[in-house]
Short mmCIF file of C-alpha atoms and ligand atoms in Angstrom, two decimals:
data_model
loop_
_atom_site.label_atom_id
_atom_site.label_comp_id
_atom_site.label_asym_id
_atom_site.label_seq_id
_atom_site.Cartn_x
_atom_site.Cartn_y
_atom_site.Cartn_z
CA MET A 15 -5.95 -124.62 178.36
CA LEU A 16 -9.59 -125.93 178.85
CA THR A 17 -8.95 -128.93 175.81
CA ASN A 18 -6.29 -131.44 175.90
CA SER A 19 -2.87 -130.95 174.21
CA ASP A 20 -0.75 -133.77 172.59
CA LYS A 21 1.27 -133.01 175.81
CA ARG A 22 -1.16 -132.87 178.60
CA TYR A 23 -4.59 -133.17 179.98
CA GLY A 24 -6.57 -130.06 179.46
CA THR A 25 -8.23 -127.90 182.70
CA VAL A 26 -11.80 -129.87 182.50
CA ALA A 27 -10.04 -133.32 182.36
CA VAL A 28 -8.13 -132.59 185.13
CA THR A 29 -10.56 -131.05 187.41
CA LEU A 30 -12.97 -133.85 186.62
CA HIS A 31 -10.37 -136.18 187.17
CA TRP A 32 -9.61 -135.28 190.71
CA LEU A 33 -12.97 -134.40 191.66
CA ILE A 34 -14.46 -137.63 190.63
CA ALA A 35 -11.05 -139.08 192.19
CA ALA A 36 -11.58 -137.59 195.64
CA ALA A 37 -15.71 -138.02 195.61
CA ILE A 38 -14.99 -141.78 194.95
CA ILE A 39 -12.25 -142.43 197.66
CA PHE A 40 -14.58 -140.33 200.58
CA MET A 41 -17.34 -142.66 199.30
CA LEU A 42 -15.44 -146.05 199.74
CA GLY A 43 -14.67 -145.23 203.21
CA LEU A 44 -18.09 -143.58 203.89
CA GLY A 45 -19.89 -146.76 202.24
CA LEU A 46 -18.02 -149.18 204.76
CA TYR A 47 -18.66 -147.01 207.84
CA MET A 48 -22.47 -146.11 207.10
CA SER A 49 -23.61 -149.80 206.58
CA ASP A 50 -21.64 -151.30 209.77
CA LEU A 51 -23.68 -148.33 211.98
CA PRO A 52 -26.12 -150.20 214.29
CA LEU A 53 -29.88 -149.33 212.92
CA ASN A 54 -30.70 -147.34 216.08
CA ASP A 55 -27.65 -145.04 215.39
CA ALA A 56 -28.75 -141.28 214.68
CA SER A 57 -26.16 -140.19 211.97
CA LYS A 58 -27.05 -143.49 210.02
CA PHE A 59 -30.11 -142.10 207.93
CA PRO A 60 -28.15 -138.82 206.95
CA LEU A 61 -25.08 -140.40 206.14
CA TYR A 62 -27.28 -143.06 203.77
CA GLN A 63 -28.63 -139.81 202.30
CA LEU A 64 -24.98 -137.99 202.19
CA HIS A 65 -24.01 -141.43 200.09
CA LYS A 66 -26.78 -141.67 197.69
CA SER A 67 -26.29 -137.59 197.19
CA ILE A 68 -22.77 -137.63 196.48
CA GLY A 69 -22.94 -141.27 194.43
CA LEU A 70 -25.52 -139.79 192.13
CA THR A 71 -23.69 -136.94 191.36
CA ILE A 72 -20.52 -138.92 190.72
CA LEU A 73 -22.49 -140.83 188.09
CA THR A 74 -23.79 -137.50 186.81
CA LEU A 75 -19.78 -136.17 186.76
CA SER A 76 -18.78 -139.54 184.81
CA VAL A 77 -20.89 -139.09 182.22
CA ILE A 78 -20.33 -135.89 181.50
CA ARG A 79 -16.48 -136.79 181.70
CA LEU A 80 -17.20 -139.67 179.10
CA GLY A 81 -19.11 -137.12 176.75
CA TRP A 82 -16.10 -134.55 176.74
CA ARG A 83 -13.70 -137.55 176.24
CA ALA A 84 -15.22 -138.50 173.42
CA PHE A 85 -14.77 -135.20 171.56
CA ASN A 86 -11.36 -134.61 173.30
CA ARG A 87 -8.94 -137.29 173.21
CA PRO A 88 -6.37 -138.06 175.48
CA PRO A 89 -2.46 -137.27 175.03
CA PRO A 90 -0.74 -140.16 173.64
CA LEU A 91 0.83 -142.32 176.24
CA PRO A 92 4.83 -142.15 176.02
CA ALA A 93 6.74 -143.64 173.14
CA HIS A 94 8.86 -145.60 175.54
CA MET A 95 5.97 -147.92 177.02
CA PRO A 96 5.96 -151.20 175.84
CA GLY A 97 2.81 -153.11 174.31
CA TRP A 98 1.94 -154.85 177.43
CA GLU A 99 2.01 -151.61 179.28
CA ARG A 100 -0.02 -149.45 176.92
CA LEU A 101 -2.83 -152.33 176.49
CA ALA A 102 -2.78 -152.36 180.81
CA ALA A 103 -3.19 -148.44 181.01
CA HIS A 104 -6.20 -148.59 178.35
CA ALA A 105 -7.78 -151.79 180.06
CA SER A 106 -7.63 -150.20 183.28
CA HIS A 107 -9.02 -146.96 182.67
CA ALA A 108 -11.84 -148.59 180.74
CA LEU A 109 -12.53 -150.46 183.33
CA PHE A 110 -12.76 -147.69 185.61
CA TYR A 111 -15.33 -145.89 183.08
CA ILE A 112 -17.49 -149.05 183.60
CA LEU A 113 -16.74 -148.76 187.26
CA MET A 114 -17.70 -145.22 187.68
CA ILE A 115 -21.07 -145.72 185.86
CA GLY A 116 -21.90 -149.34 187.10
CA VAL A 117 -21.20 -148.96 190.74
CA PRO A 118 -23.52 -145.96 191.38
CA LEU A 119 -26.24 -147.27 188.72
CA ALA A 120 -25.85 -150.36 190.97
CA GLY A 121 -26.24 -148.33 194.22
CA TRP A 122 -29.35 -146.52 192.57
CA ALA A 123 -31.00 -150.11 191.43
CA MET A 124 -30.65 -151.52 195.09
CA VAL A 125 -32.12 -148.50 196.33
CA SER A 126 -34.92 -148.62 193.74
CA SER A 127 -35.92 -152.16 193.96
CA SER A 128 -35.99 -152.09 198.28
CA PRO A 129 -39.18 -152.72 199.84
CA TRP A 130 -38.25 -150.02 202.39
CA ASN A 131 -39.15 -147.36 199.98
CA ILE A 132 -37.18 -144.97 201.57
CA PRO A 133 -37.09 -141.81 199.55
CA THR A 134 -33.74 -140.29 198.24
CA ILE A 135 -33.41 -136.65 198.63
CA TRP A 136 -30.62 -134.93 196.53
CA PHE A 137 -28.52 -132.89 199.33
CA GLY A 138 -31.61 -132.15 201.02
CA GLN A 139 -33.31 -130.67 198.06
CA PHE A 140 -35.56 -132.94 195.64
CA GLN A 141 -36.45 -136.32 195.21
CA ILE A 142 -34.69 -138.80 193.08
CA PRO A 143 -37.16 -141.46 191.32
CA PRO A 144 -36.15 -145.07 191.46
CA LEU A 145 -35.06 -146.52 188.16
CA PRO A 146 -37.95 -147.93 186.28
CA GLY A 147 -39.10 -151.31 186.52
CA LEU A 148 -37.11 -151.78 189.52
CA ALA A 149 -40.12 -151.19 192.71
CA GLU A 150 -42.55 -153.64 190.66
CA VAL A 151 -40.05 -156.95 190.48
CA ALA A 152 -42.12 -159.77 192.28
CA ASP A 153 -39.76 -160.42 195.17
CA ARG A 154 -38.25 -157.01 196.42
CA ALA A 155 -36.37 -157.95 198.88
CA ALA A 156 -34.19 -160.80 197.01
CA THR A 157 -33.59 -158.43 194.33
CA GLU A 158 -32.51 -155.79 196.95
CA SER A 159 -30.12 -158.22 198.42
CA ALA A 160 -28.36 -159.26 195.09
CA LEU A 161 -28.19 -156.01 193.77
CA LYS A 162 -26.77 -155.14 197.37
CA ASP A 163 -24.03 -157.65 196.82
CA LEU A 164 -23.46 -156.19 193.11
CA HIS A 165 -22.78 -152.58 194.48
CA SER A 166 -20.32 -154.04 197.01
CA THR A 167 -18.07 -156.08 194.85
CA LEU A 168 -18.09 -153.39 191.91
CA ALA A 169 -17.01 -150.66 194.89
CA PHE A 170 -14.00 -153.53 195.88
CA SER A 171 -12.96 -153.86 192.68
CA MET A 172 -12.81 -150.21 192.23
CA GLY A 173 -10.57 -149.95 195.51
CA GLY A 174 -8.25 -152.74 194.37
CA LEU A 175 -8.09 -150.79 190.62
CA LEU A 176 -7.52 -147.67 192.55
CA ILE A 177 -4.47 -149.24 194.24
CA LEU A 178 -2.63 -150.55 190.99
CA HIS A 179 -3.79 -147.03 189.34
CA VAL A 180 -2.19 -145.14 191.78
CA GLY A 181 0.92 -147.87 191.81
CA ALA A 182 1.26 -147.24 187.94
CA ALA A 183 1.35 -143.08 188.32
CA LEU A 184 3.92 -143.26 190.84
CA LYS A 185 5.85 -145.72 188.92
CA HIS A 186 5.76 -143.65 185.87
CA HIS A 187 6.70 -140.80 188.16
CA PHE A 188 9.90 -142.25 190.14
CA TRP A 189 10.65 -145.39 188.12
CA ASP A 190 10.28 -144.16 184.52
CA ARG A 191 10.70 -140.26 185.13
CA ASP A 192 8.36 -139.65 182.64
CA SER A 193 5.56 -136.95 182.24
CA VAL A 194 2.51 -138.98 183.16
CA LEU A 195 1.63 -137.95 186.68
CA LEU A 196 2.51 -134.05 186.00
CA ARG A 197 0.11 -134.06 182.79
CA MET A 198 -2.56 -135.22 185.01
CA LEU A 199 -1.75 -132.55 187.63
CA PRO A 200 -2.94 -129.03 187.71
CA PHE A 201 -0.41 -125.84 187.60
CA THR A 202 2.54 -128.31 186.32
CA ASP A 203 4.20 -127.37 183.16
CA VAL A 204 4.96 -130.36 180.92
CA ASP A 205 6.39 -130.10 177.43
C1 HEM B 26 -18.86 -144.09 193.21
C2 HEM B 26 -19.94 -144.30 193.87
C3 HEM B 26 -20.32 -145.11 195.00
C4 HEM B 26 -19.07 -145.76 195.76
C5 HEM B 26 -17.70 -145.54 195.68
C6 HEM B 26 -19.90 -146.43 196.69
C7 HEM B 26 -19.19 -147.35 197.44
C8 HEM B 26 -20.15 -148.33 198.55
C9 HEM B 26 -19.58 -148.90 199.51
C10 HEM B 26 -17.64 -149.29 199.53
C11 HEM B 26 -20.57 -149.44 200.30
C12 HEM B 26 -20.42 -150.48 201.48
C13 HEM B 26 -20.44 -151.94 201.02
C14 HEM B 26 -20.04 -152.82 201.76
O1 HEM B 26 -20.22 -152.87 203.20
O2 HEM B 26 -20.33 -153.95 201.63
C15 HEM B 26 -21.85 -148.75 199.85
C16 HEM B 26 -22.69 -149.27 200.45
C17 HEM B 26 -23.77 -148.61 200.23
N1 HEM B 26 -24.28 -147.99 198.83
FE1 HEM B 26 -22.74 -147.06 197.88
N2 HEM B 26 -21.08 -146.44 196.89
C18 HEM B 26 -21.77 -145.38 195.47
C19 HEM B 26 -23.12 -145.08 195.19
C20 HEM B 26 -24.13 -145.33 195.76
C21 HEM B 26 -25.52 -144.63 194.97
C22 HEM B 26 -25.67 -143.88 193.76
C23 HEM B 26 -26.42 -145.07 195.79
C24 HEM B 26 -27.61 -144.91 195.93
C25 HEM B 26 -28.52 -144.22 195.12
C26 HEM B 26 -25.72 -146.29 196.64
C27 HEM B 26 -25.93 -146.96 197.96
C28 HEM B 26 -25.72 -147.59 198.93
C29 HEM B 26 -26.21 -148.20 200.05
C30 HEM B 26 -27.67 -148.10 200.57
C31 HEM B 26 -25.27 -148.71 200.88
C32 HEM B 26 -25.58 -149.52 201.90
C33 HEM B 26 -26.15 -151.08 201.94
C34 HEM B 26 -26.02 -151.64 202.81
O3 HEM B 26 -26.77 -151.15 203.89
O4 HEM B 26 -25.28 -152.95 203.29
N3 HEM B 26 -24.18 -146.09 196.66
N4 HEM B 26 -21.71 -148.29 198.66
C1 HEM B 27 -11.21 -143.72 192.34
C2 HEM B 27 -10.23 -142.74 191.97
C3 HEM B 27 -9.71 -142.64 190.47
C4 HEM B 27 -10.20 -142.79 189.56
C5 HEM B 27 -11.61 -143.39 189.47
C6 HEM B 27 -9.20 -142.78 188.13
C7 HEM B 27 -9.61 -142.86 186.73
C8 HEM B 27 -8.79 -142.31 186.32
C9 HEM B 27 -9.15 -142.69 184.42
C10 HEM B 27 -10.39 -142.97 184.28
C11 HEM B 27 -8.18 -142.26 183.66
C12 HEM B 27 -7.80 -142.14 182.44
C13 HEM B 27 -8.29 -140.64 181.81
C14 HEM B 27 -8.61 -140.54 180.54
O1 HEM B 27 -7.50 -140.76 179.61
O2 HEM B 27 -9.63 -140.75 179.97
C15 HEM B 27 -7.09 -141.63 185.09
C16 HEM B 27 -5.92 -141.08 184.60
C17 HEM B 27 -4.76 -140.71 185.42
N1 HEM B 27 -5.13 -141.13 186.69
FE1 HEM B 27 -6.43 -141.22 187.77
N2 HEM B 27 -8.24 -142.23 189.08
C18 HEM B 27 -8.31 -142.12 190.36
C19 HEM B 27 -7.37 -141.74 191.05
C20 HEM B 27 -6.21 -141.30 190.94
C21 HEM B 27 -4.86 -141.05 191.64
C22 HEM B 27 -5.22 -141.16 193.28
C23 HEM B 27 -4.12 -140.58 190.90
C24 HEM B 27 -2.60 -140.50 191.70
C25 HEM B 27 -1.41 -140.84 192.24
C26 HEM B 27 -4.14 -140.94 189.77
C27 HEM B 27 -3.54 -140.68 188.72
C28 HEM B 27 -3.75 -140.86 187.56
C29 HEM B 27 -2.87 -140.24 186.25
C30 HEM B 27 -1.46 -139.52 186.37
C31 HEM B 27 -3.49 -140.61 184.96
C32 HEM B 27 -2.90 -139.85 183.64
C33 HEM B 27 -2.60 -141.36 182.92
C34 HEM B 27 -2.69 -141.05 181.38
O3 HEM B 27 -2.01 -140.12 181.31
O4 HEM B 27 -2.74 -141.74 180.16
N3 HEM B 27 -5.40 -141.47 189.47
N4 HEM B 27 -7.49 -141.97 186.14
#
């Protein structure tokens, strides 16, 4: 089924979840690796372009995912979950959505304000414009530096949340033995 049922996530939600998850995990590693490379390393520039292209794709997919979710509610949490666990699940999912939009937006804002004016070419195809207003700020270097800190802090928070999220999914599967992990996996029969 393309849409969610009251027992499991549908194909659209599952595909978007795993596509975005894989891309984000790759991007956390790529971001750390590329920013550590010396300026004279030949792969630095193409890796930054790749990072920006994948990051803007994650931003677009996340907006599509939120739109889909608005019309297609997720399956309810299992009845056995105590109130604090429900609250933690809802809060962490909401925080993930905020970060899935906030991390790439902060990255885009950072490169838009950069005094280096390096163009962002989406997978070598077309140029992405800067976010409005940021190329005209009075002190571009200070703005870029503040946004760099913001992008980095939000990305690290995402990494921390990912550890909690994976821990919760494994707890559901191996400890509570409920269907929470299975219903987000493709090709599983949940009833
Ligand atoms: C979900 C998407 C993204 C993730 C998970 C992510 C993650 C990261 C991480 C972990 C770093 C290293 C931070 C550090 O070393 O302190 C980084 C650096 C960077 N990111 Fe992203 N990023 C994303 C999207 C973007 C986007 C959309 C752009 C721009 C359009 C961007 C531009 C950059 C740049 C230019 C740097 C290097 C900053 C420097 O030179 O220190 N990122 N990113
Ligand atoms: C950075 C990577 C990831 C992000 C951003 C992410 C984000 C999310 C979000 C926002 C939801 C809530 C879906 C909704 O109801 O709208 C969700 C659900 C879920 N995620 Fe992830 N996820 C990531 C990685 C993973 C990984 C690696 C696992 C596997 C261990 C996983 C397992 C699950 C499961 C089982 C659910 C369903 C929870 C439920 O039924 O309420 N996620 N994820």
